[in-house]
Tab-separated table of C-alpha atoms in Angstrom:
chain	number	residue	atom	x	y	z
A	249	MET	CA	44.180	49.229	86.311
A	250	GLY	CA	47.754	50.515	86.422
A	251	GLU	CA	49.378	53.612	85.134
A	252	LEU	CA	51.832	54.195	81.893
A	253	LYS	CA	55.023	55.214	82.621
A	254	PHE	CA	55.880	58.595	80.754
A	255	GLY	CA	59.485	59.064	82.051
A	256	LYS	CA	60.824	55.690	82.277
A	257	HIS	CA	59.750	54.860	79.023
A	258	VAL	CA	60.971	57.817	78.005
A	259	LYS	CA	64.548	57.078	79.450
A	260	TYR	CA	64.218	53.800	78.446
A	261	ILE	CA	64.468	54.823	74.540
A	262	PHE	CA	66.995	57.509	75.320
A	263	SER	CA	69.351	54.412	76.738
A	264	ILE	CA	69.402	52.391	73.783
A	265	GLU	CA	70.465	55.052	71.698
A	266	LYS	CA	73.581	55.819	74.367
A	267	GLU	CA	74.327	52.002	74.487
A	268	LYS	CA	75.971	51.343	71.039
A	269	ASP	CA	77.284	48.001	72.386
A	270	GLY	CA	74.633	47.165	74.248
A	271	PHE	CA	72.336	43.734	73.009
A	272	GLU	CA	69.355	45.582	71.892
A	273	SER	CA	71.482	47.725	69.622
A	274	VAL	CA	73.660	44.911	67.999
A	275	VAL	CA	70.540	42.711	67.564
A	276	MET	CA	68.896	45.936	65.731
A	277	GLU	CA	71.942	47.452	63.387
A	278	HIS	CA	70.965	46.275	60.321
A	279	LEU	CA	67.508	47.811	60.732
A	280	ARG	CA	68.443	50.715	63.033
A	281	MET	CA	66.352	53.066	60.444
A	282	ASN	CA	62.779	51.443	62.097
A	283	GLY	CA	64.109	51.158	65.625
A	284	ALA	CA	64.591	54.975	65.036
A	285	TYR	CA	61.019	55.532	63.736
A	286	TRP	CA	59.491	53.273	66.430
A	287	GLY	CA	61.657	55.344	69.024
A	288	LEU	CA	61.029	58.583	68.140
A	289	THR	CA	57.747	58.456	67.051
A	290	THR	CA	56.831	57.488	70.350
A	291	LEU	CA	58.307	60.281	72.162
A	292	ASP	CA	56.541	62.254	69.856
A	293	VAL	CA	53.146	60.192	70.899
A	294	LEU	CA	54.752	61.028	74.671
A	295	GLY	CA	54.843	64.637	73.840
A	296	LYS	CA	59.331	64.835	74.489
A	297	LEU	CA	60.148	64.599	71.002
A	298	GLY	CA	61.868	67.966	71.446
A	299	ALA	CA	64.457	66.163	73.464
A	300	VAL	CA	65.910	64.826	70.600
A	301	ASP	CA	69.146	66.425	68.613
A	302	GLN	CA	67.388	66.326	64.904
A	303	ASP	CA	69.846	67.824	63.244
A	304	GLU	CA	71.937	65.040	64.382
A	305	VAL	CA	69.176	62.449	63.499
A	306	VAL	CA	68.905	63.614	59.698
A	307	SER	CA	71.936	64.050	58.624
A	308	TRP	CA	72.268	59.818	59.800
A	309	ILE	CA	69.198	59.461	57.479
A	310	MET	CA	70.435	61.047	54.675
A	311	GLN	CA	73.546	58.950	55.405
A	312	CYS	CA	72.032	55.912	54.396
A	313	GLN	CA	70.202	57.185	51.138
A	314	HIS	CA	71.352	54.975	48.180
A	315	GLU	CA	71.947	56.666	44.443
A	316	SER	CA	68.138	55.115	43.791
A	317	GLY	CA	66.374	56.912	46.107
A	318	GLY	CA	66.037	54.334	48.832
A	319	PHE	CA	67.011	54.190	51.900
A	320	GLY	CA	69.475	51.458	53.482
A	321	GLY	CA	68.413	50.030	57.306
A	322	ASN	CA	71.409	51.851	58.109
A	323	ILE	CA	74.424	53.354	57.026
A	324	GLY	CA	75.905	51.260	54.336
A	325	HIS	CA	72.983	48.790	54.353
A	326	ASP	CA	71.432	48.006	50.911
A	327	PRO	CA	68.435	50.175	50.052
A	328	HIS	CA	64.403	48.783	50.911
A	329	VAL	CA	60.951	50.356	50.864
A	330	LEU	CA	60.500	49.046	54.558
A	331	TYR	CA	63.858	51.650	55.482
A	332	THR	CA	62.661	53.881	53.219
A	333	LEU	CA	59.161	54.651	54.234
A	334	SER	CA	60.303	54.737	58.147
A	335	ALA	CA	62.450	57.078	56.889
A	336	ILE	CA	60.548	59.528	55.248
A	337	GLN	CA	58.271	59.110	58.748
A	338	VAL	CA	61.032	60.398	60.832
A	339	LEU	CA	61.853	63.154	58.855
A	340	ALA	CA	57.492	64.156	58.553
A	341	LEU	CA	57.992	64.110	62.286
A	342	PHE	CA	60.731	66.680	62.122
A	343	ASP	CA	59.374	68.801	59.576
A	344	LYS	CA	62.135	67.810	57.227
A	345	ILE	CA	60.637	66.274	54.191
A	346	ASP	CA	62.230	69.689	52.257
A	347	VAL	CA	65.660	67.920	52.276
A	348	LEU	CA	64.632	65.082	50.186
A	349	ASP	CA	65.148	64.943	46.864
A	350	VAL	CA	61.225	64.192	45.867
A	351	GLU	CA	62.037	63.248	42.113
A	352	LYS	CA	64.830	61.003	42.779
A	353	LEU	CA	62.672	58.880	46.300
A	354	VAL	CA	59.611	58.701	43.746
A	355	ASP	CA	61.713	55.537	41.823
A	356	ILE	CA	59.762	53.992	44.824
A	357	SER	CA	56.903	53.877	41.617
A	358	SER	CA	59.542	51.398	39.299
A	359	LEU	CA	58.725	48.764	42.193
A	360	GLN	CA	55.166	48.304	41.085
A	361	ASN	CA	54.820	45.259	38.971
A	362	GLU	CA	52.342	44.611	35.835
A	363	ASP	CA	49.818	42.759	37.935
A	364	GLY	CA	49.584	46.346	40.479
A	365	SER	CA	51.738	44.541	43.347
A	366	PHE	CA	55.481	45.801	44.679
A	367	THR	CA	58.826	44.640	45.791
A	368	GLY	CA	60.171	45.444	48.471
A	369	ASP	CA	63.736	45.792	46.388
A	370	ILE	CA	65.331	45.196	43.385
A	371	TRP	CA	65.384	41.430	44.489
A	372	GLY	CA	62.127	40.907	43.640
A	373	GLU	CA	59.408	39.818	46.970
A	374	THR	CA	56.181	40.654	46.438
A	375	ASP	CA	54.123	40.946	49.638
A	376	THR	CA	51.318	43.656	50.740
A	377	ARG	CA	53.148	45.237	53.273
A	378	PHE	CA	54.905	46.698	50.331
A	379	SER	CA	51.736	47.824	48.452
A	380	TYR	CA	50.757	49.454	52.010
A	381	ILE	CA	54.578	51.043	52.088
A	382	ALA	CA	54.771	52.403	48.359
A	383	ILE	CA	51.144	54.338	48.775
A	384	SER	CA	52.207	55.003	51.986
A	385	SER	CA	55.696	56.735	51.699
A	386	LEU	CA	54.316	58.376	47.999
A	387	ALA	CA	51.014	59.807	49.794
A	388	ILE	CA	53.345	61.407	52.051
A	389	LEU	CA	55.198	62.517	49.183
A	390	GLN	CA	52.231	63.416	47.643
A	391	ARG	CA	53.114	61.753	44.668
A	392	LEU	CA	50.527	59.234	44.162
A	393	ASP	CA	50.003	59.955	40.798
A	394	LYS	CA	53.850	58.315	40.050
A	395	ILE	CA	51.737	54.865	40.388
A	396	ASN	CA	48.813	53.134	38.613
A	397	VAL	CA	46.489	53.127	41.866
A	398	GLU	CA	43.965	51.424	40.070
A	399	ARG	CA	46.232	48.502	39.423
A	400	ALA	CA	47.075	48.388	43.026
A	401	VAL	CA	44.192	48.756	44.134
A	402	LYS	CA	42.983	45.489	42.625
A	403	TYR	CA	45.690	43.280	43.671
A	404	ILE	CA	45.344	44.112	46.906
A	405	VAL	CA	41.614	43.651	46.727
A	406	SER	CA	42.754	39.883	44.706
A	407	CYS	CA	44.343	39.365	48.862
A	408	LYS	CA	41.482	39.256	50.074
A	409	ASN	CA	40.094	36.041	51.512
A	410	LEU	CA	36.668	34.172	52.503
A	411	ASP	CA	36.723	35.236	56.422
A	412	GLY	CA	36.944	39.123	55.372
A	413	GLY	CA	40.449	39.510	56.255
A	414	PHE	CA	43.901	39.735	53.831
A	415	GLY	CA	46.980	38.144	53.451
A	416	CYS	CA	50.858	38.902	52.033
A	417	THR	CA	49.808	37.862	48.321
A	418	PRO	CA	46.822	35.910	46.527
A	419	GLY	CA	45.375	32.910	48.402
A	420	ALA	CA	47.708	33.607	51.366
A	421	GLU	CA	45.792	32.999	55.067
A	422	SER	CA	44.711	36.125	56.747
A	423	HIS	CA	46.917	38.040	59.368
A	424	ALA	CA	46.366	40.972	61.212
A	425	GLY	CA	49.832	42.630	60.299
A	426	GLN	CA	48.841	42.087	56.892
A	427	ILE	CA	45.316	43.297	56.839
A	428	PHE	CA	46.681	46.856	58.548
A	429	CYS	CA	49.122	46.990	55.498
A	430	CYS	CA	45.522	46.343	52.791
A	431	VAL	CA	43.444	48.094	54.903
A	432	GLY	CA	45.749	51.228	55.527
A	433	ALA	CA	46.583	51.012	51.357
A	434	LEU	CA	42.591	51.428	50.711
A	435	ALA	CA	41.999	54.048	53.156
A	436	ILE	CA	45.072	56.316	52.003
A	437	THR	CA	43.764	55.564	48.525
A	438	GLY	CA	39.905	56.159	49.118
A	439	SER	CA	39.074	52.364	48.508
A	440	LEU	CA	37.551	51.267	51.609
A	441	HIS	CA	34.358	50.477	50.179
A	442	HIS	CA	36.280	46.960	48.199
A	443	VAL	CA	36.363	45.794	52.156
A	444	ASP	CA	33.765	43.755	53.850
A	445	LYS	CA	33.770	45.799	57.406
A	446	ASP	CA	30.961	43.690	59.274
A	447	LEU	CA	32.818	40.538	58.188
A	448	LEU	CA	36.379	41.476	58.859
A	449	GLY	CA	35.086	43.624	61.493
A	450	TRP	CA	34.322	40.203	63.381
A	451	TRP	CA	37.303	38.567	62.304
A	452	LEU	CA	39.394	41.098	63.601
A	453	CYS	CA	36.886	41.594	67.260
A	454	GLU	CA	37.813	37.747	67.663
A	455	ARG	CA	41.783	38.415	68.185
A	456	GLN	CA	40.706	39.895	71.657
A	457	VAL	CA	41.325	36.723	74.243
A	458	LYS	CA	40.349	36.382	77.888
A	459	SER	CA	43.661	38.587	79.182
A	460	GLY	CA	41.961	41.610	77.263
A	461	GLY	CA	45.419	41.324	74.442
A	462	LEU	CA	44.706	40.250	71.041
A	463	ASN	CA	46.605	38.068	68.706
A	464	GLY	CA	47.326	38.035	64.581
A	465	GLN	CA	45.747	34.849	63.634
A	466	PRO	CA	42.989	32.231	65.569
A	467	GLU	CA	44.544	30.020	68.508
A	468	LYS	CA	47.673	32.612	69.288
A	469	LEU	CA	49.040	34.010	72.382
A	470	PRO	CA	48.047	37.896	72.687
A	471	ASP	CA	50.945	40.376	71.604
A	472	VAL	CA	51.254	43.534	72.352
A	473	CYS	CA	51.951	44.382	68.354
A	474	TYR	CA	48.678	43.579	67.837
A	475	SER	CA	46.904	46.473	70.200
A	476	TRP	CA	48.574	48.676	66.656
A	477	TRP	CA	47.517	46.564	63.755
A	478	VAL	CA	44.256	45.038	65.111
A	479	LEU	CA	43.084	48.182	66.018
A	480	SER	CA	44.088	50.655	63.574
A	481	SER	CA	42.327	48.439	61.263
A	482	LEU	CA	39.105	48.198	63.117
A	483	ILE	CA	39.198	52.105	63.342
A	484	MET	CA	39.515	52.735	59.895
A	485	ILE	CA	36.597	50.331	59.196
A	486	ASP	CA	34.306	51.887	61.965
A	487	ARG	CA	34.255	48.683	63.824
A	488	VAL	CA	36.711	49.634	67.073
A	489	HIS	CA	33.609	49.152	69.194
A	490	TRP	CA	33.689	45.719	69.182
A	491	ILE	CA	35.892	45.103	71.327
A	492	ASP	CA	36.696	45.512	74.872
A	493	LYS	CA	38.949	48.624	75.531
A	494	ASP	CA	39.426	48.189	78.792
A	495	LYS	CA	40.867	45.158	78.838
A	496	LEU	CA	43.200	46.094	76.108
A	497	ILE	CA	44.543	48.682	78.636
A	498	GLU	CA	45.035	46.795	80.713
A	499	PHE	CA	46.895	43.885	78.958
A	500	ILE	CA	49.330	46.256	77.756
A	501	LEU	CA	49.742	48.136	81.156
A	502	ASP	CA	50.707	44.831	82.834
A	503	CYS	CA	53.234	44.578	79.979
A	504	GLN	CA	55.074	47.551	80.830
A	505	ASP	CA	58.447	47.509	82.851
A	506	ARG	CA	57.492	49.328	85.618
A	507	GLU	CA	61.278	49.952	86.922
A	508	ASN	CA	63.058	50.496	83.965
A	509	GLY	CA	60.944	51.520	81.373
A	510	GLY	CA	59.945	49.875	78.152
A	511	ILE	CA	56.962	47.573	77.047
A	512	SER	CA	57.148	43.426	76.371
A	513	ASP	CA	54.809	41.847	74.006
A	514	ARG	CA	53.187	40.316	76.879
A	515	PRO	CA	53.364	40.528	81.097
A	516	ASP	CA	56.814	39.790	82.430
A	517	ASP	CA	58.587	39.354	79.273
A	518	ALA	CA	61.992	41.137	78.225
A	519	VAL	CA	61.151	44.783	76.537
A	520	ASP	CA	61.834	46.170	73.568
A	521	ILE	CA	61.623	49.351	71.161
A	522	PHE	CA	59.259	47.647	68.978
A	523	HIS	CA	56.844	46.567	71.340
A	524	THR	CA	57.271	49.740	73.447
A	525	TYR	CA	55.929	52.002	70.527
A	526	PHE	CA	53.228	49.320	69.375
A	527	GLY	CA	51.910	49.323	72.741
A	528	VAL	CA	51.538	53.592	73.471
A	529	ALA	CA	50.936	53.972	70.304
A	530	GLY	CA	48.028	51.311	70.263
A	531	LEU	CA	46.951	52.971	73.777
A	532	SER	CA	46.757	56.501	72.011
A	533	LEU	CA	44.378	54.505	69.602
A	534	LEU	CA	42.348	53.859	72.690
A	535	GLU	CA	42.941	57.436	73.566
A	536	TYR	CA	44.455	57.457	76.857
A	537	PRO	CA	44.795	60.183	78.828
A	538	GLY	CA	48.138	62.396	77.986
A	539	LEU	CA	48.684	61.120	74.471
A	540	LYS	CA	48.857	62.606	70.971
A	541	ALA	CA	46.173	61.212	69.169
A	542	ILE	CA	47.738	58.951	66.115
A	543	ASP	CA	46.631	58.293	62.574
A	544	PRO	CA	45.209	54.972	62.169
A	545	ALA	CA	46.495	54.661	58.454
A	546	TYR	CA	49.774	56.455	58.501
A	547	ALA	CA	50.986	55.251	61.607
A	548	LEU	CA	51.959	59.597	62.336
A	549	PRO	CA	51.132	61.417	64.902
A	550	VAL	CA	47.176	63.422	63.716
A	551	ASP	CA	48.971	66.888	63.782
A	552	VAL	CA	51.984	65.622	61.701
A	553	VAL	CA	49.377	64.279	59.206
A	554	ASN	CA	47.230	67.902	59.142
A	555	ARG	CA	51.035	69.432	58.530
A	556	ILE	CA	51.241	67.551	55.366
A	557	PHE	CA	48.420	67.472	54.021
A	558	LEU	CA	46.830	70.406	55.486
A	559	GLY	CA	49.933	72.985	55.618
A	560	LYS	CA	48.784	73.400	59.621
């Protein structure tokens, strides 16, 4: 088994920020807020967040906020809960939540529908991703009382399938990404008793293929990002011992670019910041030596979550 190239991955993350005209920066221009979260959280898990100019990042983030309170993916882009959560998470990393006008931000609650579901923005798309994002955002801001949690949970439970998994809407097929969103939201709201842990655990552990990697649905190729979506869910329902952890570690390490840093979806593919984050986060969940622990529900380092909720 290889080893995680700590220094190479740190160098790769900083190189993306410097190369504003590079391919990766250009294609990610519309979701730079998500990219900031992926890159900065990776640096924190690697123990290198101190090398970042926090004031510069915070200043840029606040320029992405709209009058509605929500954040866009970049300056001048429309607000959406996807980017709003990333903005909150990055500010939490830096212990800068206090720069936010929290009362303005809790307008997220206006995106809750009568059935308990959430839309992502004013255009009205409904998805259990947005349920998780709204719940996680408001929990971090300690304003969960602003929504109808009971209805939110009821809607998520209505998206549960006969295989134990969850879809994006009621009746939609189970998918590992949606399962994380639903299980994460249920964990944050203290509602995991609604999950059939053995049935869901079986569905999730079957996502491991011969290479050791995990896929998101039956018959799909393995992908490093599911090292997060599947693993975090298994941890939250206490079934992570049902997979071969060593083989998964080997798969993630095989997806590294050992020369230039970064992690790809599968071995020998092009690396990107998305898979670099989920690869490192997955290794953290697997307790890989030298990495900070990460919380499986909030997708933030455990020390950051403790600071938010325990004040330490």
